[in-house]
Coordinates of C-alpha atoms and ligand atoms in Angstrom, one line a residue:
Chain A
M12 CA 15.5 16.5 10.9
A13 CA 15.6 15.4 14.6
S14 CA 14.9 11.5 15.1
I15 CA 11.2 10.9 16.4
D16 CA 11.8 8.9 18.9
I17 CA 10.4 5.0 18.5
P18 CA 7.9 3.9 21.1
D19 CA 10.1 1.5 23.3
A20 CA 8.5 -2.5 23.9
A21 CA 7.2 -2.0 27.5
S22 CA 5.6 1.1 26.0
R23 CA 3.9 -1.5 22.9
R24 CA 3.3 -4.1 25.4
N25 CA 1.4 -1.7 27.2
K26 CA -0.8 -0.5 24.7
L27 CA -1.5 -3.4 23.2
V28 CA -3.2 -4.2 26.7
A29 CA -4.8 -1.5 27.0
L30 CA -5.8 -2.2 23.1
L31 CA -7.5 -5.3 24.0
L32 CA -9.6 -3.9 26.9
N33 CA -10.6 -1.5 24.8
A34 CA -9.4 1.0 26.6
G35 CA -13.2 1.9 28.5
A36 CA -12.7 -1.3 30.2
V37 CA -13.8 -0.6 33.9
K38 CA -16.4 0.7 33.1
K39 CA -17.5 -1.9 30.8
V40 CA -17.2 -4.7 33.2
V41 CA -19.1 -2.8 35.9
V42 CA -22.3 -2.8 33.4
L43 CA -21.5 -6.8 32.2
A44 CA -21.4 -7.6 36.4
L45 CA -24.4 -4.9 37.2
V46 CA -26.5 -7.5 33.4
C47 CA -25.6 -10.7 34.8
I48 CA -26.7 -9.5 38.7
A49 CA -30.2 -7.7 37.5
W50 CA -30.9 -11.2 35.0
E51 CA -30.0 -13.2 38.5
A52 CA -31.2 -11.2 41.2
T53 CA -35.0 -10.5 38.7
V54 CA -34.9 -14.9 37.7
R55 CA -34.7 -15.3 41.5
L56 CA -37.4 -13.3 43.1
L57 CA -39.8 -13.2 40.4
E58 CA -39.7 -17.0 40.7
V59 CA -39.6 -17.2 37.3
N60 CA -40.3 -20.1 35.4
R61 CA -36.5 -22.1 35.0
L62 CA -36.9 -24.2 32.4
L63 CA -37.2 -21.2 30.4
F64 CA -35.0 -19.0 31.5
P65 CA -32.8 -20.1 33.7
P66 CA -30.9 -17.8 36.2
I67 CA -27.6 -17.0 35.0
S68 CA -25.2 -19.2 37.7
E69 CA -26.8 -22.0 36.2
I70 CA -26.3 -20.9 32.4
A71 CA -22.4 -20.3 33.5
V72 CA -22.2 -22.9 35.0
K73 CA -23.4 -25.2 32.1
L74 CA -21.1 -22.8 29.3
A75 CA -17.7 -24.2 32.2
H76 CA -18.6 -27.5 32.0
G77 CA -19.6 -28.0 28.3
L78 CA -15.6 -26.0 27.7
G79 CA -14.2 -28.6 30.4
L80 CA -14.3 -27.0 33.7
G81 CA -15.8 -29.6 35.7
G82 CA -17.3 -31.7 32.7
T83 CA -17.3 -33.5 29.1
G84 CA -16.1 -30.3 27.3
E85 CA -18.4 -31.4 24.8
L86 CA -18.7 -27.7 23.8
W87 CA -15.2 -27.5 22.0
S88 CA -15.7 -30.5 19.0
Y89 CA -19.8 -28.9 18.8
V90 CA -17.9 -24.4 18.2
W91 CA -15.2 -26.7 16.5
Q92 CA -17.2 -27.9 13.9
T93 CA -18.8 -24.6 13.4
L94 CA -15.9 -23.2 13.2
S95 CA -14.5 -24.9 10.4
V96 CA -16.9 -25.0 7.8
I97 CA -16.2 -20.4 8.5
L98 CA -11.9 -21.1 8.4
Q99 CA -13.1 -23.4 4.9
S100 CA -15.5 -21.0 3.6
F101 CA -12.8 -17.6 4.5
A102 CA -10.4 -19.4 2.5
I103 CA -12.4 -20.0 0.2
S104 CA -14.3 -16.5 -0.2
I105 CA -10.5 -14.5 0.6
V106 CA -8.8 -16.3 -2.8
I107 CA -12.4 -16.7 -5.2
A108 CA -12.1 -12.1 -4.1
V109 CA -8.3 -11.6 -4.6
V110 CA -8.6 -13.8 -8.1
V111 CA -11.9 -11.6 -9.2
T112 CA -11.3 -8.7 -7.7
G113 CA -7.6 -9.3 -9.2
L114 CA -8.7 -10.1 -12.6
A115 CA -11.3 -6.5 -12.7
V116 CA -8.1 -4.6 -11.6
S117 CA -6.9 -4.6 -15.5
N118 CA -9.6 -6.1 -17.5
N119 CA -13.2 -4.0 -17.6
W120 CA -16.2 -7.2 -18.7
A121 CA -14.0 -8.6 -14.7
R122 CA -14.8 -5.2 -14.5
E123 CA -18.2 -5.5 -14.4
F124 CA -19.2 -8.7 -14.0
L125 CA -17.6 -8.5 -10.0
S126 CA -20.2 -5.5 -10.0
V127 CA -22.8 -6.5 -10.7
M128 CA -22.8 -9.2 -8.6
T129 CA -21.6 -7.7 -6.0
G130 CA -24.1 -5.2 -6.8
M131 CA -26.8 -8.3 -7.0
F132 CA -25.7 -10.7 -4.6
Q133 CA -24.5 -7.9 -1.4
P134 CA -28.3 -7.3 -0.3
L135 CA -30.0 -10.4 -0.8
P136 CA -29.5 -12.3 3.0
S137 CA -27.6 -15.7 1.6
I138 CA -29.1 -17.8 4.1
A139 CA -32.5 -17.4 1.6
L140 CA -30.4 -19.3 -0.4
L141 CA -29.6 -22.2 1.5
P142 CA -33.1 -24.1 0.6
M143 CA -31.2 -24.5 -3.1
A144 CA -27.7 -25.6 -1.8
I145 CA -30.1 -29.2 0.1
L146 CA -31.2 -29.7 -3.4
W147 CA -27.9 -28.9 -3.9
F148 CA -25.7 -30.8 -1.9
G149 CA -28.0 -32.6 0.1
F150 CA -27.5 -31.9 4.2
S151 CA -24.5 -31.9 3.8
R152 CA -21.4 -29.1 4.9
E153 CA -20.8 -28.9 0.8
S154 CA -24.6 -26.4 1.4
L155 CA -22.9 -24.9 4.4
V156 CA -20.1 -24.1 2.5
F157 CA -21.6 -22.5 0.2
V158 CA -23.9 -20.4 2.1
V159 CA -21.1 -18.6 3.9
V160 CA -18.6 -18.3 0.8
M161 CA -22.3 -17.1 -1.0
A162 CA -22.6 -14.7 2.8
M163 CA -18.8 -13.8 2.8
I164 CA -17.1 -13.0 -0.7
W165 CA -19.6 -9.8 -1.5
P166 CA -18.7 -8.0 1.2
I167 CA -14.8 -9.4 0.8
A168 CA -14.5 -8.3 -3.0
S169 CA -16.5 -5.3 -2.4
S170 CA -13.7 -3.7 0.2
L171 CA -11.1 -5.1 -2.0
T172 CA -12.3 -3.3 -4.9
V173 CA -12.0 0.0 -2.8
G174 CA -8.8 -0.8 -1.5
F175 CA -7.6 -1.4 -5.2
A176 CA -8.9 1.8 -6.6
T177 CA -7.7 3.9 -4.4
I178 CA -4.2 2.7 -4.9
S179 CA -2.0 6.0 -5.5
P180 CA -0.4 6.3 -8.4
T181 CA 2.7 6.4 -7.0
L182 CA 2.9 2.4 -6.6
M183 CA 1.5 1.4 -9.5
R184 CA 4.7 3.9 -11.1
L185 CA 6.6 2.2 -8.7
G186 CA 5.8 -1.6 -9.4
Q187 CA 6.0 -0.6 -13.6
N188 CA 8.3 0.7 -12.8
Y189 CA 10.7 -2.1 -11.0
E190 CA 9.4 -4.7 -13.8
L191 CA 7.6 -6.4 -11.6
G192 CA 5.2 -8.6 -13.2
R193 CA 1.4 -9.1 -12.9
F194 CA 1.7 -11.6 -10.1
A195 CA 4.6 -9.8 -8.3
M196 CA 1.9 -6.8 -8.3
M197 CA -0.7 -8.4 -6.9
T198 CA 1.4 -9.6 -3.8
E199 CA 4.2 -6.5 -3.5
I200 CA 2.0 -4.0 -4.5
L201 CA -1.6 -3.5 -4.9
L202 CA -2.7 -6.4 -1.7
P203 CA -0.2 -5.3 0.5
A204 CA -1.1 -1.9 0.4
A205 CA -5.2 -3.2 0.3
L206 CA -4.6 -4.2 3.0
P207 CA -6.3 -1.7 5.5
M208 CA -9.1 -1.9 2.7
M209 CA -9.1 -6.2 3.4
I210 CA -9.2 -6.2 7.0
S211 CA -12.2 -4.0 7.1
G212 CA -14.1 -6.1 4.0
L213 CA -12.3 -9.4 6.4
R214 CA -14.2 -8.1 9.3
V215 CA -17.5 -7.8 8.0
G216 CA -17.6 -11.1 5.5
W217 CA -16.2 -12.5 8.5
G218 CA -19.6 -11.1 10.8
F219 CA -21.2 -12.7 7.7
G220 CA -20.2 -15.7 7.6
W221 CA -20.5 -15.7 12.2
R222 CA -23.9 -14.7 11.4
T223 CA -25.5 -17.5 8.8
V224 CA -23.5 -20.6 9.4
V225 CA -24.7 -20.3 13.3
A226 CA -28.6 -19.8 11.5
A227 CA -28.0 -22.4 8.5
E228 CA -26.9 -24.8 11.2
L229 CA -30.2 -24.3 13.0
V230 CA -32.2 -25.2 10.5
F231 CA -29.8 -28.4 9.5
G232 CA -30.6 -29.4 13.5
A233 CA -34.2 -29.7 12.7
T234 CA -33.5 -32.8 10.3
G235 CA -30.9 -34.3 13.2
T236 CA -28.4 -33.8 10.3
G237 CA -25.6 -31.1 12.1
G238 CA -23.1 -30.8 15.1
G239 CA -21.7 -27.4 15.2
I240 CA -22.8 -25.2 18.1
G241 CA -26.2 -23.6 16.1
W242 CA -27.6 -27.3 16.1
Y243 CA -25.8 -27.8 19.5
I244 CA -29.0 -24.7 20.3
N245 CA -31.2 -26.3 18.7
N246 CA -31.4 -29.9 20.3
S247 CA -30.9 -28.1 23.6
R248 CA -34.3 -26.8 22.5
L249 CA -35.8 -29.7 21.4
F250 CA -34.8 -31.5 25.5
M251 CA -35.7 -28.8 27.6
N252 CA -32.2 -28.2 28.3
I253 CA -32.8 -24.4 28.3
A254 CA -29.6 -23.7 30.3
D255 CA -27.3 -25.5 27.6
G256 CA -28.8 -23.2 24.8
F257 CA -28.4 -20.2 26.7
A258 CA -24.5 -21.7 26.4
G259 CA -24.3 -22.1 23.7
I260 CA -25.7 -18.2 22.4
L261 CA -23.1 -17.0 25.4
L262 CA -20.2 -19.1 23.5
V263 CA -21.7 -17.8 20.0
I264 CA -21.4 -14.4 21.1
I265 CA -17.4 -14.8 22.9
V266 CA -16.3 -16.9 19.7
G267 CA -17.7 -13.1 17.8
L268 CA -16.0 -11.6 20.1
F269 CA -12.5 -12.9 20.4
T270 CA -12.2 -13.2 16.6
E271 CA -13.6 -9.9 16.1
S272 CA -9.9 -8.7 19.2
L273 CA -8.0 -10.7 16.5
F274 CA -8.9 -8.8 13.5
R275 CA -8.1 -5.4 15.3
M276 CA -4.9 -7.0 16.9
V277 CA -4.1 -8.1 13.0
Q278 CA -4.3 -4.3 11.9
Y279 CA -2.6 -3.5 15.1
F280 CA 0.8 -5.2 13.7
T281 CA 0.4 -4.3 10.4
T282 CA -2.0 -1.1 9.0
H283 CA -1.8 0.5 12.4
K284 CA 2.1 0.4 12.9
W285 CA 2.7 1.4 8.2
G286 CA 0.1 4.3 9.8
T287 CA -1.9 3.2 6.0
E288 CA -5.4 2.8 8.7
N289 CA -7.7 4.6 7.1
F290 CA -10.0 3.8 10.3
Chain B
M3 CA 37.1 20.2 -4.2
V4 CA 33.8 21.5 -7.2
A5 CA 36.3 22.6 -9.2
V6 CA 38.8 19.4 -9.3
L7 CA 35.4 17.3 -9.3
Q8 CA 33.8 18.9 -12.6
T9 CA 37.2 18.7 -14.6
M10 CA 38.0 15.5 -13.7
H11 CA 34.1 15.2 -15.3
A12 CA 34.3 16.9 -18.5
D13 CA 37.2 14.8 -18.5
A14 CA 35.6 11.2 -18.8
R15 CA 33.0 12.8 -20.7
S16 CA 35.6 13.5 -23.8
A17 CA 38.1 11.1 -23.3
G18 CA 34.8 8.4 -23.2
T19 CA 35.0 6.2 -26.5
V20 CA 31.2 5.4 -26.9
S21 CA 28.6 8.6 -27.8
T22 CA 28.1 11.0 -25.3
D23 CA 24.6 11.0 -25.4
L24 CA 22.8 8.6 -23.1
V25 CA 19.0 10.0 -24.3
E26 CA 18.1 11.1 -27.8
I27 CA 15.1 13.3 -27.7
D28 CA 14.2 13.4 -31.2
H29 CA 10.8 15.9 -32.3
V30 CA 8.7 14.6 -29.8
S31 CA 5.4 15.3 -29.8
I32 CA 3.5 14.1 -26.4
A33 CA -0.8 14.1 -26.7
F34 CA -3.2 13.3 -24.1
P35 CA -6.7 12.5 -24.9
G36 CA -8.9 16.3 -24.0
S37 CA -11.6 16.2 -21.4
R38 CA -15.5 14.0 -22.3
G39 CA -13.1 13.0 -25.6
R40 CA -12.5 14.9 -27.0
G41 CA -10.3 16.0 -28.9
T42 CA -6.2 15.9 -27.9
V43 CA -4.1 18.4 -25.0
V44 CA -1.0 18.9 -26.8
A45 CA 1.1 18.8 -23.1
V46 CA 4.5 18.8 -25.5
E47 CA 5.2 20.5 -28.2
D48 CA 8.4 19.5 -31.4
V49 CA 11.3 18.8 -28.5
S50 CA 14.9 17.8 -29.3
V51 CA 17.8 17.9 -27.6
S52 CA 20.0 15.4 -26.1
I53 CA 21.3 14.3 -22.3
R54 CA 24.7 13.5 -22.3
R55 CA 26.3 10.3 -19.8
G56 CA 27.0 11.8 -16.5
E57 CA 25.4 14.8 -17.0
K58 CA 22.5 17.2 -14.3
F59 CA 21.0 17.5 -16.8
V60 CA 17.9 19.7 -15.4
I61 CA 14.2 20.4 -17.6
L62 CA 13.2 23.8 -15.5
G63 CA 9.7 25.5 -16.8
P64 CA 6.0 26.9 -15.4
S65 CA 4.1 24.9 -13.7
G66 CA 2.0 23.3 -16.4
C67 CA 4.4 23.2 -19.3
G68 CA 4.7 19.6 -19.9
K69 CA 8.1 18.8 -17.4
S70 CA 6.7 15.6 -15.7
T71 CA 5.0 14.4 -18.9
L72 CA 8.4 14.2 -20.8
L73 CA 9.9 13.3 -17.8
T74 CA 8.2 10.3 -17.9
A75 CA 7.6 9.4 -21.4
I76 CA 11.7 9.4 -21.2
G77 CA 11.2 6.7 -18.7
G78 CA 9.2 4.8 -20.6
F79 CA 5.7 4.8 -18.7
I80 CA 3.7 7.3 -21.3
P81 CA 3.9 6.2 -24.9
V82 CA 4.8 9.4 -26.9
S83 CA 2.8 11.5 -29.9
G84 CA 5.0 12.1 -31.7
G85 CA 9.3 11.6 -32.7
E86 CA 11.3 9.0 -30.8
I87 CA 13.0 8.9 -27.4
R88 CA 16.4 6.6 -27.2
V89 CA 18.2 5.7 -24.9
D90 CA 21.4 3.9 -25.5
G91 CA 20.0 4.3 -29.6
A92 CA 17.5 2.2 -28.6
A93 CA 13.6 3.5 -28.4
V94 CA 12.3 3.4 -25.1
R95 CA 9.2 1.3 -25.0
S96 CA 8.5 -0.1 -21.1
P97 CA 9.5 0.7 -18.0
S98 CA 13.0 -0.5 -16.8
M99 CA 15.4 -0.9 -14.0
N100 CA 17.8 1.3 -15.4
R101 CA 16.1 4.8 -15.9
V102 CA 14.2 4.7 -11.9
L103 CA 11.3 7.4 -11.3
V104 CA 12.5 9.7 -8.2
F105 CA 8.5 11.3 -7.5
Q106 CA 7.8 14.4 -5.9
D107 CA 5.0 12.3 -3.8
F108 CA 6.0 11.3 -0.6
G109 CA 4.2 8.2 -0.7
Q110 CA 6.6 7.0 -3.1
L111 CA 8.2 4.5 -0.6
L112 CA 6.4 1.1 0.0
P113 CA 4.3 2.0 3.4
W114 CA 4.6 -1.5 4.9
R115 CA 9.1 -2.1 4.2
T116 CA 11.2 0.6 7.2
V117 CA 13.8 2.0 5.7
V118 CA 16.1 -0.2 4.9
S119 CA 13.9 -2.6 3.0
N120 CA 12.9 -0.7 1.1
V121 CA 16.1 -0.2 -0.7
E122 CA 16.5 -3.8 0.3
W123 CA 13.1 -4.2 -1.8
A124 CA 14.4 -2.9 -4.8
V125 CA 18.1 -4.7 -4.8
G126 CA 16.4 -7.5 -5.1
K127 CA 14.3 -6.8 -8.1
R128 CA 17.0 -5.7 -9.8
W129 CA 19.3 -8.3 -8.9
P130 CA 17.5 -11.7 -7.9
K131 CA 20.1 -14.0 -6.8
M132 CA 21.7 -11.7 -5.1
P133 CA 22.5 -13.6 -1.8
A134 CA 20.1 -11.1 1.2
P135 CA 23.7 -10.4 3.1
E136 CA 25.5 -9.1 0.4
R137 CA 21.2 -7.5 -0.2
R138 CA 21.3 -6.1 2.8
A139 CA 24.5 -5.2 3.3
R140 CA 23.7 -2.9 0.1
A141 CA 20.8 -1.3 1.1
L142 CA 22.4 -0.5 4.4
H143 CA 25.6 1.7 2.5
Y144 CA 22.7 3.7 0.6
V145 CA 20.8 4.1 3.7
E146 CA 24.1 5.4 5.6
L147 CA 24.9 7.3 2.1
V148 CA 21.9 9.5 2.7
G149 CA 22.0 9.8 6.1
L150 CA 19.3 8.1 7.1
G151 CA 21.8 5.1 9.5
P152 CA 20.4 6.0 13.2
Q153 CA 16.2 5.3 10.2
A154 CA 16.7 2.4 8.8
D155 CA 15.2 1.0 10.5
Q156 CA 12.1 3.1 11.1
Y157 CA 8.6 3.1 9.0
P158 CA 8.7 6.0 6.4
N159 CA 4.6 6.5 8.2
T160 CA 7.5 8.4 11.0
L161 CA 10.0 9.7 9.4
S162 CA 10.2 13.1 7.9
G163 CA 9.1 14.5 4.2
G164 CA 13.1 15.1 3.6
Q165 CA 13.9 11.7 5.9
K166 CA 11.4 10.6 3.1
Q167 CA 13.4 11.7 0.4
R168 CA 16.6 10.6 0.5
C169 CA 15.1 7.3 1.1
A170 CA 13.6 7.9 -2.1
I171 CA 16.8 9.0 -2.9
A172 CA 19.3 5.9 -1.5
R173 CA 17.0 3.7 -2.9
A174 CA 17.6 4.4 -6.5
F175 CA 21.0 5.6 -6.3
A176 CA 20.8 1.7 -4.4
V177 CA 20.2 -0.4 -8.0
Q178 CA 22.6 1.8 -9.8
P179 CA 20.8 2.8 -13.3
E180 CA 22.1 4.3 -15.9
M181 CA 19.5 7.5 -15.1
L182 CA 17.6 8.6 -12.5
L183 CA 15.1 10.6 -13.7
M184 CA 13.5 13.5 -10.5
D185 CA 10.2 15.2 -11.2
E186 CA 10.3 17.9 -8.6
P187 CA 11.5 15.6 -5.4
F188 CA 12.1 17.7 -3.3
G189 CA 9.6 20.2 -4.4
A190 CA 7.4 19.9 -1.4
L191 CA 9.8 20.6 0.9
D192 CA 10.4 24.1 3.3
A193 CA 13.0 26.5 1.6
I194 CA 15.9 25.3 4.3
N195 CA 15.4 21.6 4.3
R196 CA 15.8 22.3 -0.4
E197 CA 18.5 23.4 -0.1
R198 CA 20.7 20.6 2.0
M199 CA 18.9 18.9 0.3
Q200 CA 20.3 20.1 -3.1
F201 CA 23.4 19.7 -1.5
E202 CA 23.5 16.4 -0.8
L203 CA 22.3 15.1 -4.3
N204 CA 25.8 16.3 -5.5
R205 CA 28.0 15.6 -2.7
V206 CA 25.6 11.9 -3.8
W207 CA 25.9 11.9 -6.9
A208 CA 29.6 12.5 -6.9
A209 CA 30.0 9.6 -4.4
E210 CA 28.5 7.4 -6.8
S211 CA 31.8 8.4 -8.7
E212 CA 29.6 10.9 -11.3
R213 CA 28.0 7.7 -12.6
V214 CA 24.5 8.5 -12.8
T215 CA 23.0 10.8 -15.3
I216 CA 20.1 12.0 -13.7
A217 CA 17.4 14.2 -14.7
F218 CA 15.9 16.6 -13.6
V219 CA 13.4 18.7 -13.4
T220 CA 12.3 21.8 -11.1
H221 CA 10.0 24.9 -11.4
D222 CA 12.7 26.5 -9.5
V223 CA 15.6 29.0 -10.9
N224 CA 18.1 28.4 -8.2
E225 CA 17.5 24.7 -7.7
A226 CA 18.4 24.6 -11.4
V227 CA 21.9 26.2 -10.9
H228 CA 22.4 24.4 -8.5
L229 CA 22.9 20.8 -10.1
G230 CA 22.4 21.4 -13.5
H231 CA 25.6 21.0 -15.7
R232 CA 23.2 22.0 -18.0
V233 CA 19.8 23.5 -18.4
M234 CA 16.4 23.0 -20.4
V235 CA 14.1 26.2 -20.6
M236 CA 10.3 25.1 -21.2
S237 CA 7.3 27.4 -22.7
R238 CA 4.2 26.6 -22.1
G239 CA 0.8 26.1 -23.9
P240 CA 1.8 23.6 -25.2
G241 CA 5.5 22.5 -23.8
R242 CA 8.3 23.5 -26.0
L243 CA 11.8 24.1 -25.8
R244 CA 12.5 27.7 -25.0
A245 CA 16.3 27.2 -24.5
L246 CA 19.5 24.9 -23.7
V247 CA 21.8 27.0 -21.5
E248 CA 25.5 25.5 -20.4
N249 CA 25.9 26.2 -16.7
P250 CA 29.8 26.2 -15.8
S251 CA 28.8 26.8 -12.0
V252 CA 26.8 24.0 -11.2
G253 CA 27.5 23.5 -7.8
S254 CA 28.5 26.3 -6.6
P255 CA 27.4 28.1 -3.2
P256 CA 24.7 30.1 -4.1
H257 CA 25.9 33.4 -3.2
D258 CA 28.6 33.2 -6.1
G259 CA 28.6 36.3 -8.6
A260 CA 28.2 33.6 -12.2
A261 CA 25.7 31.2 -10.6
L262 CA 23.4 34.4 -9.7
K263 CA 23.7 35.5 -13.1
L264 CA 22.8 32.6 -14.7
V265 CA 19.7 32.9 -12.4
E266 CA 18.9 35.8 -13.4
E267 CA 19.0 35.2 -17.1
L268 CA 17.2 31.9 -16.8
R269 CA 14.1 33.9 -14.4
E270 CA 14.1 36.8 -17.9
L271 CA 13.9 33.3 -19.3
L272 CA 10.9 32.3 -17.8
K273 CA 9.1 35.0 -17.3
D274 CA 8.7 36.5 -21.3
K275 CA 6.6 34.8 -22.9
Ligands
ADP317 N1 -3.0 12.6 -16.8 C1 -3.1 12.6 -18.3 N2 -4.1 13.5 -19.5 C2 -4.9 15.1 -19.5 N3 -3.9 15.7 -19.4 C3 -2.1 15.2 -19.2 C4 -2.5 14.5 -18.9 N4 -1.0 14.7 -17.6 C5 -0.9 15.9 -18.6 N5 -1.2 16.6 -18.8 C6 -1.4 18.0 -18.7 O1 -0.1 18.0 -19.4 C7 0.1 19.3 -19.4 C8 1.4 20.0 -18.7 O2 1.5 18.4 -17.6 P1 2.7 18.6 -16.3 O3 3.4 17.4 -17.3 O4 2.1 17.1 -15.0 O5 3.8 19.2 -16.6 P2 4.0 20.6 -15.2 O6 4.9 18.5 -15.5 O7 5.3 20.4 -15.6 O8 4.0 21.6 -14.3 C9 -1.3 19.6 -18.1 O9 -1.6 21.6 -18.9 C10 -2.1 19.2 -18.0 O10 -2.6 19.2 -17.2
MG318 MG1 4.8 18.1 -12.6

């Protein structure tokens, strides 16, 4: 029973850095640089109409200005608009998914309800509900939240269902043995045990939500009652500020990558540390 | 030393004013619904036996003879289909912290808690009002008692199988239950570790003033003789009580003459069908 040595703090930090850089970081940077150079060169050498397809350098400058480097920093407020919608929807989706899936653990009807609903709505791109949402809630934030929740909730719920279903009977018995009530069983056994599945569900859910909210804002943008990053991109087209539009698109990509690495970080400090990661 | 402890134990038992029987298993049968919903599978049939307060009681039998079923029924995790199980005179209806189950499965620790925090969690469930420092001190005491002091802050996934079982045992003893129900806790360990853990279990049980009643399930005859004051032998298909054997050589080294003789005897009982 030799003690297993624990990685010290320094090597942990190194591992974390490696994780964030995603191992093949150097190659990725090289590829990215080559793409940028090719873009810049193509636009300049072939003398493409810059109004329609600006060189990457111009876009980079716009992006920097938009984020406050020698400019107004207006992009922050657009991104925040979008993020606040998606964060609110995320919170709502998680609460509903946990409650409904929690009920489904012990109740057959709730389980059937959940499985029917998930089966129906999972394949539906929730953006298709936007016209109805506009009818019900008007061109409001509520409409956005509605479609985003409808995008997020199903992948979260179905991953939680799988997570709960695969919890070892031993852990359930442990909970019974220590006389846990329903709520404690949920928070102290079911949720932490289902966390590996939950994280992947949250990741997928967030991804769906992020696509949906940007798409919904594009539609809103056409009517001029928006304010998020999708609206900004559409507006840039209206006023022929194509570089701004591209800057907006880049920002959407950057935010997506950033949240993805946040999820990886959460995973690193929880399921990876506990050895319960399932992928 | 072992002999002295044993006589002390015997004295405590005979001098007790309360009933010497903690668990009464009274004509108990346990059946499961058969596969494809048809009929029933009888796992335990008409077993009557009592477990004395403060003894280590071994349930021995071939695999599939209903040992786990009987043990989990004592724990209150599954209902009996006939007869009654009484603990302290009251029929068992549901699981209780007074009867802590220790599994063979290494997955019985909460993977998201460290060794000491697993024990702390259980202590917190048992005594919700206990202040955190006291809870921690108590948890550490038991972690050290099972020899896991150096691993106290490690997560279960960094422990060996034997260390995980030690942690589970520390957690079970830390809540001071009236009774420990152990279902082949060392069954998945290699032979050397298994013997060491048997020795350790005897040691921890003695360190806890031989107070805790233990029902220990095993299919290993040597383990039964090493651990059990009494050994209940079960036969298969359906699970019945075949014999109840007193074991005066409990805790003695494996090559002890009397112990070897009992091992042979039990082996015969298991073989004969
Ligand atoms: N949940 C269950 N459903 C149906 N049959 C079961 C169940 N649990 C155990 N059995 C059956 O009961 C019998 C005894 O099982 P068990 O108590 O696990 O045996 P042991 O622990 O002695 O190996 C076996 O035939 C087994 O198939
Ligand atoms: Mg068994």
